Amino acid sequence: MSTTRAAPASSSRRAAPERGRSGGDDRRLSWRNRLYRFDMRYMPYLMIAPFFLLFVVFGLFPLLFNAVVSLRNYRLDDPTLPYWAGVENFSRLLGDEDFWNALYNTFGIFLLSSVPQLLLALVVAALLNRKLRAQTWWRVGVLLPYVTPIVASTMVFSVFFSRDFGMANWVLGLFGLGGPDDPIDWRADKLHSWIAIATMVNWKWIGYNALLYLAAMQSIPRDVYEAAAIDGAGPWKQLWRITVPMIQPVVLFTVILSTIGGLQLFTEPMLFDPNAQAATGGPNGEWQTIAQLIYKVGWKDLNLGYAAAMSWALFLIILIVAGVNYVVTNRLSGGRK
Amino acid sequence: MTAVAPPRRRPRLVARAPQETPAGLWTYLFLALTMLFAAFPLYWMFVIATSDDQALAKLPPAVVPGDRFLTNVDEVFSLQDVYFAASLVNSVIVATVVTASVLFFCSLAGFAFAKLRFKGSSALMLFVVLTLTVPNQLGIVALYIVMGKLGWNGTLLAVIAPGLVTAFGVFYMRQFIVNTVPDELVESARMDGATTMRVYASIVLPAIRPALAVLGLLTFVATWNDFQWPLITLSGTDFPTSMVAVSDLASGNYVIYRRVLAGAFIATVPLLVMLFIGGRQIVRGIMEGAVKS
């Protein structure tokens, strides 16, 4: 903000000697003057222009144009339909069983992934927040899942969660669950497929969120802990009573982030399906998410108008859920009531 | 600091912030478990990528790499309708162009917002911050139509164009420049007659090198891994990105998983190398982003 004070001072200082020097090289001076004024006045706009141009054309415009498309009959396979559809796409949405099923699945997977994800991230962050040997390598290590393409990891987990010879069933068998005689079919019903997909999401994001929490934890002033130690609070109690309330803004941030990301889940449910191209999320839509349904409606059924309407519905849902989650987390983590 | 006196007398209660407490055995044990959980799927991807078909039909499951890696890789590259080799080249092109563009345009705009005075700058910056939270995946249907009008669907242009700038990039660059480039330095360069672009090139760019590394790594990783939009605009063409090609390996009635995972492994290796080399920067980028937001 100090530029506000500095800039006018410099321009007047700069202009003074130029005015005094007026003589034979008047024309050259005024040319330089003009260049200078152009540089001062318009260069900033030229510098931000590429960002705004590209962002408006490929980011903002599609988002707004989506609203127009959602009010139209936009079928790639049938261009003869009347141009406008009115609110038809939206009223169809309300009675569409596929949509409500996908919404149900999306919420189910979202709950199973976001809650354990953020709680485990807190624990991992608390572990990383000790004085560690080879500190950097532990932090880099928890980012392995973050850099791994979801496409690649989903393929691995798809094999882990196969019914016969799957690693997941084998491990559960060691604990006397399921076992080779009575294997769990992870793709047969909602709950099991949700758990499998949620496991992939958790694997991917725990380390990333842990680093966000760790950053916030390290900026907590140490005298807070001094006071806690006098009160005799152990490490576990310190984590929940002091650390979590102190890093509350970051907790809220991660809740919002995982809401926005979790409700748009696409790659994991797509590729968990051996018949991925159909985008049905299981033979009876056991784990079809909304993002997947939008893809199916738009590019398999070729009904872009309806897919656009669904996108707007999803946008609205994300807004509402993010708002609710914000309020709930704010209360739970000890914020203002 | 008033609480310092009493604990001194009772050493058992000496208060230390967690980050000053040396980690005990249990901490290391739990962290090692976390690492195992994080690394095992990657390791196992390699195990299957190096094995024959029998490896997937074993109990207990195979955990030792086989010796068929080159055979499997060779099969992946020679599959007719997957275009795996081309897909790797395409991914390199897309991720490199997008990263270079994000670094250049976002640092330019970040510099303008951080150090230059112009009408409407704070309103425009507010706009950038607001768009940070808009999930632009939701405009994907209209984006497809826009790309269709431009005739770009099915080409790399369709994948590159939407990634050329990010609001996060501008935001991150602005924060970094505000904090690291002193106003006096910019002012004195200006008094010596340096133009704005000259200030950008000779003062700002050298100062923000660490931030460029961070933003570059994060952008490259995100672009390389992107799946939904490339799938929509590129699938069915002979011009996929590597993520689309890997998903193609897994489509069809009979999926050969040693091939799928060999392809997935190859497409993951560049990112593992980046994490190995630039891990410190990536960690820093994520942690700095957290504190500032």
mmCIF file of N, CA and C in Angstrom, chain A residues 147-149, chain B residues 220-221 224-225 243 267-276 282:
data_model
loop_
_atom_site.group_PDB
_atom_site.id
_atom_site.type_symbol
_atom_site.label_atom_id
_atom_site.label_comp_id
_atom_site.label_asym_id
_atom_site.label_seq_id
_atom_site.Cartn_x
_atom_site.Cartn_y
_atom_site.Cartn_z
ATOM 1 N N VAL A 147 0.635 -36.235 -5.687
ATOM 2 C CA VAL A 147 1.140 -36.074 -7.058
ATOM 3 C C VAL A 147 0.733 -37.241 -7.960
ATOM 4 N N THR A 148 0.286 -38.341 -7.370
ATOM 5 C CA THR A 148 -0.094 -39.487 -8.202
ATOM 6 C C THR A 148 -1.381 -39.179 -8.959
ATOM 7 N N PRO A 149 -1.397 -39.415 -10.277
ATOM 8 C CA PRO A 149 -2.634 -39.167 -11.031
ATOM 9 C C PRO A 149 -3.780 -40.013 -10.465
ATOM 10 N N PHE B 220 2.075 -27.871 -13.142
ATOM 11 C CA PHE B 220 2.437 -29.003 -13.999
ATOM 12 C C PHE B 220 1.747 -30.282 -13.524
ATOM 13 N N VAL B 221 1.819 -30.525 -12.228
ATOM 14 C CA VAL B 221 1.205 -31.735 -11.671
ATOM 15 C C VAL B 221 -0.304 -31.744 -11.944
ATOM 16 N N TRP B 224 -1.026 -32.247 -15.757
ATOM 17 C CA TRP B 224 -0.705 -33.610 -16.177
ATOM 18 C C TRP B 224 -1.805 -34.581 -15.739
ATOM 19 N N ASN B 225 -2.322 -34.377 -14.525
ATOM 20 C CA ASN B 225 -3.275 -35.325 -13.951
ATOM 21 C C ASN B 225 -4.718 -35.089 -14.363
ATOM 22 N N MET B 243 -3.471 -39.498 -19.542
ATOM 23 C CA MET B 243 -4.520 -39.964 -18.637
ATOM 24 C C MET B 243 -5.662 -40.622 -19.422
ATOM 25 N N ALA B 267 2.970 -43.328 -16.753
ATOM 26 C CA ALA B 267 2.389 -41.984 -16.703
ATOM 27 C C ALA B 267 2.568 -41.328 -15.334
ATOM 28 N N THR B 268 2.926 -42.128 -14.323
ATOM 29 C CA THR B 268 3.121 -41.570 -12.982
ATOM 30 C C THR B 268 4.582 -41.188 -12.736
ATOM 31 N N VAL B 269 5.497 -41.908 -13.389
ATOM 32 C CA VAL B 269 6.918 -41.707 -13.121
ATOM 33 C C VAL B 269 7.378 -40.239 -13.232
ATOM 34 N N PRO B 270 6.971 -39.505 -14.292
ATOM 35 C CA PRO B 270 7.451 -38.114 -14.376
ATOM 36 C C PRO B 270 7.103 -37.303 -13.124
ATOM 37 N N LEU B 271 5.922 -37.585 -12.541
ATOM 38 C CA LEU B 271 5.512 -36.820 -11.367
ATOM 39 C C LEU B 271 6.296 -37.250 -10.132
ATOM 40 N N LEU B 272 6.605 -38.551 -10.046
ATOM 41 C CA LEU B 272 7.414 -39.010 -8.914
ATOM 42 C C LEU B 272 8.801 -38.386 -8.987
ATOM 43 N N VAL B 273 9.332 -38.265 -10.203
ATOM 44 C CA VAL B 273 10.641 -37.617 -10.358
ATOM 45 C C VAL B 273 10.554 -36.161 -9.908
ATOM 46 N N MET B 274 9.466 -35.486 -10.313
ATOM 47 C CA MET B 274 9.310 -34.084 -9.909
ATOM 48 C C MET B 274 9.204 -33.954 -8.401
ATOM 49 N N LEU B 275 8.482 -34.890 -7.774
ATOM 50 C CA LEU B 275 8.346 -34.830 -6.317
ATOM 51 C C LEU B 275 9.701 -35.063 -5.662
ATOM 52 N N PHE B 276 10.482 -35.962 -6.250
ATOM 53 C CA PHE B 276 11.792 -36.263 -5.687
ATOM 54 C C PHE B 276 12.706 -35.043 -5.780
ATOM 55 N N ILE B 282 7.336 -28.072 -3.429
ATOM 56 C CA ILE B 282 5.907 -28.381 -3.423
ATOM 57 C C ILE B 282 5.360 -28.280 -2.002
#
